[in-house]
Coordinates of C-alpha atoms and ligand atoms in Angstrom, one line a residue:
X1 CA -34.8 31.3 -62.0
X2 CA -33.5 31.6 -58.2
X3 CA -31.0 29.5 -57.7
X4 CA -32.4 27.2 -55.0
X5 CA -29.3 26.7 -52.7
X6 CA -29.5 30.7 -52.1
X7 CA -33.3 30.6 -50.9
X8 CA -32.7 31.2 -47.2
X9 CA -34.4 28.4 -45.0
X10 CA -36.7 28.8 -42.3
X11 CA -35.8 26.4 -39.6
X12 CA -32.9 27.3 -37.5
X13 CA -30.2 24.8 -37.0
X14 CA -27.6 25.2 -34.1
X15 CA -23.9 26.0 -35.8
X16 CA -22.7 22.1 -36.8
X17 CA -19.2 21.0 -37.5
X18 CA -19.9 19.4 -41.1
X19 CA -17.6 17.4 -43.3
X20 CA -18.8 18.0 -47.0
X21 CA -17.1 14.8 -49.3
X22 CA -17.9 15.3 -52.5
X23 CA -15.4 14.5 -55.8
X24 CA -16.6 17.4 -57.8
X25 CA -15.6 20.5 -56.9
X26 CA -18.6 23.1 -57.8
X27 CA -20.9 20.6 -55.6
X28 CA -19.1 20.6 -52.9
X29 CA -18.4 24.5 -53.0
X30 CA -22.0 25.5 -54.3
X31 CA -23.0 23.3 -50.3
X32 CA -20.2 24.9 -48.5
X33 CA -21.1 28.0 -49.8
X34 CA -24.6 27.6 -48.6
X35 CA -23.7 25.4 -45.3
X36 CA -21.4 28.4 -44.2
X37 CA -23.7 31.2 -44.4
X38 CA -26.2 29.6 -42.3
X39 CA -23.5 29.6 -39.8
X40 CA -21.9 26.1 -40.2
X41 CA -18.6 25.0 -39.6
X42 CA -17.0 23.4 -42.9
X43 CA -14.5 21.0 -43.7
X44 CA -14.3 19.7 -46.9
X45 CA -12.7 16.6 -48.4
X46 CA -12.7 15.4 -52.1
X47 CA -12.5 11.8 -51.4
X48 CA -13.4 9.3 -48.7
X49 CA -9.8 8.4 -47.6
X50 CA -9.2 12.2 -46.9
X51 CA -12.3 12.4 -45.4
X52 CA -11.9 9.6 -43.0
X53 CA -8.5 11.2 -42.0
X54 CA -10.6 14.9 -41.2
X55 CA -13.2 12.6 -39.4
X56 CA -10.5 11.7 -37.0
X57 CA -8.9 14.8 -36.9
X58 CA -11.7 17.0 -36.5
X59 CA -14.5 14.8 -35.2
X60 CA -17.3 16.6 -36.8
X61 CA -21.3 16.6 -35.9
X62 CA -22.5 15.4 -38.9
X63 CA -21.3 14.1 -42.4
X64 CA -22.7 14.9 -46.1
X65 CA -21.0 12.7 -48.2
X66 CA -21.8 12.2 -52.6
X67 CA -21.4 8.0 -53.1
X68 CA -19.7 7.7 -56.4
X69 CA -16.2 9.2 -55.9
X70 CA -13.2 7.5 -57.5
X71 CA -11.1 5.2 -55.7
X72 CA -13.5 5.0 -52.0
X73 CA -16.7 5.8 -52.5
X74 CA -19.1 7.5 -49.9
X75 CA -20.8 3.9 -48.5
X76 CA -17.3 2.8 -47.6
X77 CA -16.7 5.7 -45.9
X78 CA -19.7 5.4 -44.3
X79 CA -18.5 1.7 -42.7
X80 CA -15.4 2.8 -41.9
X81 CA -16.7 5.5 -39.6
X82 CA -18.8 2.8 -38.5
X83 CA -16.3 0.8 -37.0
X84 CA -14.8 3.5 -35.2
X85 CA -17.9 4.5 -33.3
X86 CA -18.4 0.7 -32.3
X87 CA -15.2 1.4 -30.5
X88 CA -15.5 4.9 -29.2
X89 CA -19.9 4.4 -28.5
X90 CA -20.1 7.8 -30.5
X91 CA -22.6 8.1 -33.0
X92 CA -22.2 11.0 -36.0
X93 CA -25.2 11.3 -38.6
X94 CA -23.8 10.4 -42.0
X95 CA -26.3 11.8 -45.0
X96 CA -25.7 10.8 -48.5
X97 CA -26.2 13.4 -51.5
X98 CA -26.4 11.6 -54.8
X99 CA -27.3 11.6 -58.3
X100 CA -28.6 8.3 -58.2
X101 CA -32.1 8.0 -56.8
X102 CA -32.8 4.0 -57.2
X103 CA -34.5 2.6 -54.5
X104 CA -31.7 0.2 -54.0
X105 CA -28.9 3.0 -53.6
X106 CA -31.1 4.3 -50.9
X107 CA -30.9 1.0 -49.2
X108 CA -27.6 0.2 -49.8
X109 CA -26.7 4.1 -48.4
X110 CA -29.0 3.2 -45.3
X111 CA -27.4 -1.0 -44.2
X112 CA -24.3 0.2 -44.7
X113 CA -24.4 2.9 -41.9
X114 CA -26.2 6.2 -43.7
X115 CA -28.8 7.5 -41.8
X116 CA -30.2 9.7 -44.4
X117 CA -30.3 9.3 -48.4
X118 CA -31.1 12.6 -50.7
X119 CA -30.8 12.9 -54.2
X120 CA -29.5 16.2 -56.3
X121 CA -30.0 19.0 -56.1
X122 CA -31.1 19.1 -52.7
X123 CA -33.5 22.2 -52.3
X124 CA -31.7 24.0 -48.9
X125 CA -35.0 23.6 -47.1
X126 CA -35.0 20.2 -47.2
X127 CA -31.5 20.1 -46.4
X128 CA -31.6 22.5 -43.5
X129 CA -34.5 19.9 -41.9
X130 CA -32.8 17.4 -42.0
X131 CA -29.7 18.7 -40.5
X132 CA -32.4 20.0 -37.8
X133 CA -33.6 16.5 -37.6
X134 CA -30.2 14.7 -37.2
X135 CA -29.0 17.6 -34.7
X136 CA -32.1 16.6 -32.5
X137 CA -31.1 12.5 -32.7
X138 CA -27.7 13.5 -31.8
X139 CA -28.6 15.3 -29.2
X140 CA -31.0 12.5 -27.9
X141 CA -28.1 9.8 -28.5
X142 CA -25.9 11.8 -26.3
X143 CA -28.9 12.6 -23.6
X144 CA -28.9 8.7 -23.5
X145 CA -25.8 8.1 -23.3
X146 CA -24.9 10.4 -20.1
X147 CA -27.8 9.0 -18.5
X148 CA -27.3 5.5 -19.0
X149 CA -23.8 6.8 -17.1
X150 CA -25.4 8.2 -14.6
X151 CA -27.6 5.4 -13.4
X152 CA -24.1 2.9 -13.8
X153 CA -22.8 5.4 -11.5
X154 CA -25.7 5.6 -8.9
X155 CA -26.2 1.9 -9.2
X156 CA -23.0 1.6 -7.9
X157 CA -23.3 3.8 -4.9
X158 CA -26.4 2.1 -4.1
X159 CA -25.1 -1.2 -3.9
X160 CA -22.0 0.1 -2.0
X161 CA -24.9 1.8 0.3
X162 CA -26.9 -1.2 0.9
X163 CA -23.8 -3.1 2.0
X164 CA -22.7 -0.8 4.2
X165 CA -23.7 1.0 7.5
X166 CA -24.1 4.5 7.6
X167 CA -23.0 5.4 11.0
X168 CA -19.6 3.7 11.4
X169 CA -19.0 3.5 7.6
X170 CA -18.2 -0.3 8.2
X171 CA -19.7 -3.5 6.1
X172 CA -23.3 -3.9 7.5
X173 CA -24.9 -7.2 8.3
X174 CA -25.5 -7.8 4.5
X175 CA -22.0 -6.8 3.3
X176 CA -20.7 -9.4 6.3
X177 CA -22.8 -12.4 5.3
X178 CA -21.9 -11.4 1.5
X179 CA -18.2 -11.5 2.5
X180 CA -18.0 -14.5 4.6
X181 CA -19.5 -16.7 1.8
X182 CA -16.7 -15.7 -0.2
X183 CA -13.9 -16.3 2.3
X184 CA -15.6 -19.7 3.1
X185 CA -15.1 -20.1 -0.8
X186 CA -11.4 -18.5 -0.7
X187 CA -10.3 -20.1 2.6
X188 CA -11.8 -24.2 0.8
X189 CA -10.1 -23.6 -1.8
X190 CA -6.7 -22.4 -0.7
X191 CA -7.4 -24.5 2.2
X192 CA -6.0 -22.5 4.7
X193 CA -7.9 -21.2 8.2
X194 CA -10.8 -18.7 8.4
X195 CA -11.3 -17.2 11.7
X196 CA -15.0 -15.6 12.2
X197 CA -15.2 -13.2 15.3
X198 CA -18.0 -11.9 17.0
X199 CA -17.9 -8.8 19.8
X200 CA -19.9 -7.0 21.3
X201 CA -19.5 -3.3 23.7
X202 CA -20.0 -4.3 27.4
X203 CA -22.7 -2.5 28.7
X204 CA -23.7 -0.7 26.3
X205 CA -27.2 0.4 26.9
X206 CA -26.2 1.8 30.0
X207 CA -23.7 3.9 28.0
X208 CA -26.3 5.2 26.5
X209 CA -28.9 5.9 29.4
X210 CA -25.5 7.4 31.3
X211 CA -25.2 9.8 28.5
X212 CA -27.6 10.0 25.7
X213 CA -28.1 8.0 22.1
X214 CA -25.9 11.2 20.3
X215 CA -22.9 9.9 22.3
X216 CA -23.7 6.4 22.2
X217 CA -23.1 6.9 18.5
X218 CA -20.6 8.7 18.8
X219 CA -19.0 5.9 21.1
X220 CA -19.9 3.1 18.0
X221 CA -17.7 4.9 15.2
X222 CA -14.9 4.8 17.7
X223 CA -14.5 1.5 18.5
X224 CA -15.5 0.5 14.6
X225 CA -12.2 2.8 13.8
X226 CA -10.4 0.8 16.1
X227 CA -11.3 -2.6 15.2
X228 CA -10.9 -1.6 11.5
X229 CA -7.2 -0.2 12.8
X230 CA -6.5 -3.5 14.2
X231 CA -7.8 -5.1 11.9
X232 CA -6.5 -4.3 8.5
X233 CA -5.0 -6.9 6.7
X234 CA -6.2 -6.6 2.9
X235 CA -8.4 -9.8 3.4
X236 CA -9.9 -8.9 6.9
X237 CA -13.6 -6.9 7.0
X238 CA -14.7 -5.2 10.2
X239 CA -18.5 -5.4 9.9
X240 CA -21.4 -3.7 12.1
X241 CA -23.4 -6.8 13.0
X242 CA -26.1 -5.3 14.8
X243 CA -26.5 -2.6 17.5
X244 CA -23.3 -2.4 19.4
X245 CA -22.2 -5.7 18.2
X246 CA -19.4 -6.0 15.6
X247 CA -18.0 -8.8 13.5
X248 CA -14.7 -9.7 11.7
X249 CA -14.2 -12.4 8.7
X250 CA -10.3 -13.1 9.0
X251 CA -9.4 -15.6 5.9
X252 CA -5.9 -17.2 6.3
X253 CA -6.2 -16.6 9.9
X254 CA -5.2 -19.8 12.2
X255 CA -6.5 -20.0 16.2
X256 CA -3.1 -18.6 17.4
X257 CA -3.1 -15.5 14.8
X258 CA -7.1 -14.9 16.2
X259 CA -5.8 -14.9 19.7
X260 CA -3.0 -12.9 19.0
X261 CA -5.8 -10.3 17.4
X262 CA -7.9 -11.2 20.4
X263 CA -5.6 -10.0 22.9
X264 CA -4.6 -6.7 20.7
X265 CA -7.9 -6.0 20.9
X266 CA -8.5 -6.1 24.7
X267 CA -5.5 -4.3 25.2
X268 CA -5.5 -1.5 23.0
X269 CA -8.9 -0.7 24.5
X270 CA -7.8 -0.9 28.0
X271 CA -4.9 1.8 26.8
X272 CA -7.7 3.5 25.3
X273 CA -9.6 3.9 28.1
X274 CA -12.8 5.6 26.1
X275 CA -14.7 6.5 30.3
X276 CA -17.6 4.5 30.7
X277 CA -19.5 6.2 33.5
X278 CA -21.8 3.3 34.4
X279 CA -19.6 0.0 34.0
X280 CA -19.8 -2.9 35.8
X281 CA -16.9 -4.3 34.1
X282 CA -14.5 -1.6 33.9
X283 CA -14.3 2.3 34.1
X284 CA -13.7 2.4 30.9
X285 CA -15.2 0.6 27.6
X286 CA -14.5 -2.9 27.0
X287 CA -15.6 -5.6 24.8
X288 CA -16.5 -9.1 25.5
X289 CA -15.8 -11.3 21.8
X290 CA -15.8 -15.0 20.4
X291 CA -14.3 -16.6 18.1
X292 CA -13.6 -19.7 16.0
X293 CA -11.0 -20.7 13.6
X294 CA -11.2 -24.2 11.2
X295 CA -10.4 -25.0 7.3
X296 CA -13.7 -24.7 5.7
X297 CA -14.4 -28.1 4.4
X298 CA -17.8 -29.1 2.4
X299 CA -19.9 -28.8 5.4
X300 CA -18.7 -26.2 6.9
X301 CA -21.3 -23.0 6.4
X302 CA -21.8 -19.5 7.5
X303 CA -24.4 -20.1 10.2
X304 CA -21.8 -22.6 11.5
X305 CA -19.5 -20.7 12.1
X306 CA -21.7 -17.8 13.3
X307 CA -23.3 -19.8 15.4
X308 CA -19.9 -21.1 17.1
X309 CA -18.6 -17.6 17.6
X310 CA -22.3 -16.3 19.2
X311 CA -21.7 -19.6 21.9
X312 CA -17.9 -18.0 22.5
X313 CA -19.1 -14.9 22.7
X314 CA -21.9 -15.6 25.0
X315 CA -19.3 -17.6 27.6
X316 CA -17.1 -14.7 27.6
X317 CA -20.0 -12.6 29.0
X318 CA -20.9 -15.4 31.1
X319 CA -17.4 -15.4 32.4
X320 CA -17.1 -11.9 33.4
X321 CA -17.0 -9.5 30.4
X322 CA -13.8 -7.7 29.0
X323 CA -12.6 -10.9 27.4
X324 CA -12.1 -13.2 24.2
X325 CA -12.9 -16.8 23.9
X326 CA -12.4 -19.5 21.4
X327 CA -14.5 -22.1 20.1
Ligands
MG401 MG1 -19.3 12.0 -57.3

């Protein structure tokens, strides 16, 4: 008679790392013997504590393990491996060869962490299949796990995307609103000042009929790299309201510090000088802002304050252009 762990098997398995655990020696050298001409990689242990110590060291793909060993035996081996993959979100396929074939060994082998239960002698077909089956889970566990990564990663970047704008890089009108309501919450609860400021390019759309949408565009990442210069406390956000209008959420900002900031801002753009071929205001591009400054109390909301700085910003156009006011 042939013996059957020398009958060559007919599925192919990818080479596997294997851990073979098994107390008596000719078992586990009559499987190692087999595993290791069908191209596996073996390690062998002769109890579950040493095996446990090769699992860490070596981190193999899968694990055939015999249950009644002295001292451990293979389904505490089995939960100890367990525990470390609830840590590490790694999953190896243990498979249990035993004597025993009682229906409640198999269950015991499979609650406490098995994944496979056979009983000896394993015929090396069998054996080889199911190594090709738990290669393929493996493989599938891993799939899932890289693309459950993948989508955390491009969920991310979507939500940093919608919140931002795309030409000037700044917060967009959602990430503004988003981050006001949170300084309103900061700025109650510390109950210091939050200064909201509104401003807007003077004469912008004759900026761009002068001399085309491509450097109108051009003009609106310049002065957003400005602002966001001026701008750049940790707590401050520069956002891209709308069109050529831009808006700042300043928390722990009183009326003085917003001037102050008001007044940078005018300035450094007058320095700047960025030509403005058709200005009515200026030769060069300027920007007409409002602002207001209070201690959000209980009724204090976003549009309110929005709506403050919009009616400052609207009476520095009205008076002239090129300047800040305060509401
Ligand atoms: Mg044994």
């Amino acid at each position: 008679m042939t013996d059957p762990l020398l009958v060559q098997p007919t599925l192919p398995v990818p080479p596997l790392r294997i851990l073979v655990v098994d107390d008596d020696e000719s078992v586990r050298g009559s499987l190692a013997y087999h595993l290791d001409r069908l191209g596996h990689q073996i390690i062998e242990a002769s109890g579950a504590a040493w095996a446990l110590e090769l699992f860490d060291r070596h981190q193999p793909d899968l694990i055939l393990s015999d249950v009644v060993m002295p001292e451990h035996d293979g389904y505490w081996l089995a939960r100890q491996v367990r525990q470390r993959e609830a840590l590490s979100g790694e999953w190896t396929p243990v498979i249990f060869l035993s004597a025993m074939s009682e229906a409640t060994s198999v269950a015991d082998g499979i609650s406490c962490g098995g994944d496979d239960y056979l009983t000896k002698p394993v015929h090396p077909v069998v054996l080889e299949a199911k190594l090709h089956a738990m290669q393929r889970l493996r493989n599938m566990q891993r799939q899932l796990q890289a693309m459950s990564q993948e989508l955390q990663r491009a969920n991310v970047e979507l939500q940093r995307q919608a919140a931002h704008d795309a030409l000037t890089g700044l917060l967009n009108r959602r990430g503004f609103n988003e981050q006001l309501q949170e300084s309103i919450l900061l700025c109650r609860r510390l109950k210091t000042p939050l200064t909201v400021m509104l401003c807007d390019v003077d004469h912008f759309k004759r900026y761009n009929d002068a001399l085309g949408h491509q450097s109108g565009d051009d003009c609106l990442r310049q002065v957003a790299a400005m602002l966001r210069q001026l701008a750049r406390r940790p707590l401050d956000s520069v956002a891209r309201y709308g069109g050529e209008e831009f808006a700042l959420v300043l928390p722990d900002t009183p009326r003085a510090g917003a001037r102050t900031l008001a007044n940078a801002i005018t300035r450094v753009f007058a320095s700047a000088a960025l030509p403005h071929p058709d200005s009515a205001t200026a030769p060069h591009i300027t920007l007409s802002g409002g602002f207001t400054t209070c201690e959000p109390g209980d009724d204090v909301t976003a549009d309110v304050l929005l709506k403050l700085a919009d009616e400052a910003l609207y009476r520095a156009k009205a008076q002239g252009r090129n300047r800040f006011v305060n509401l």
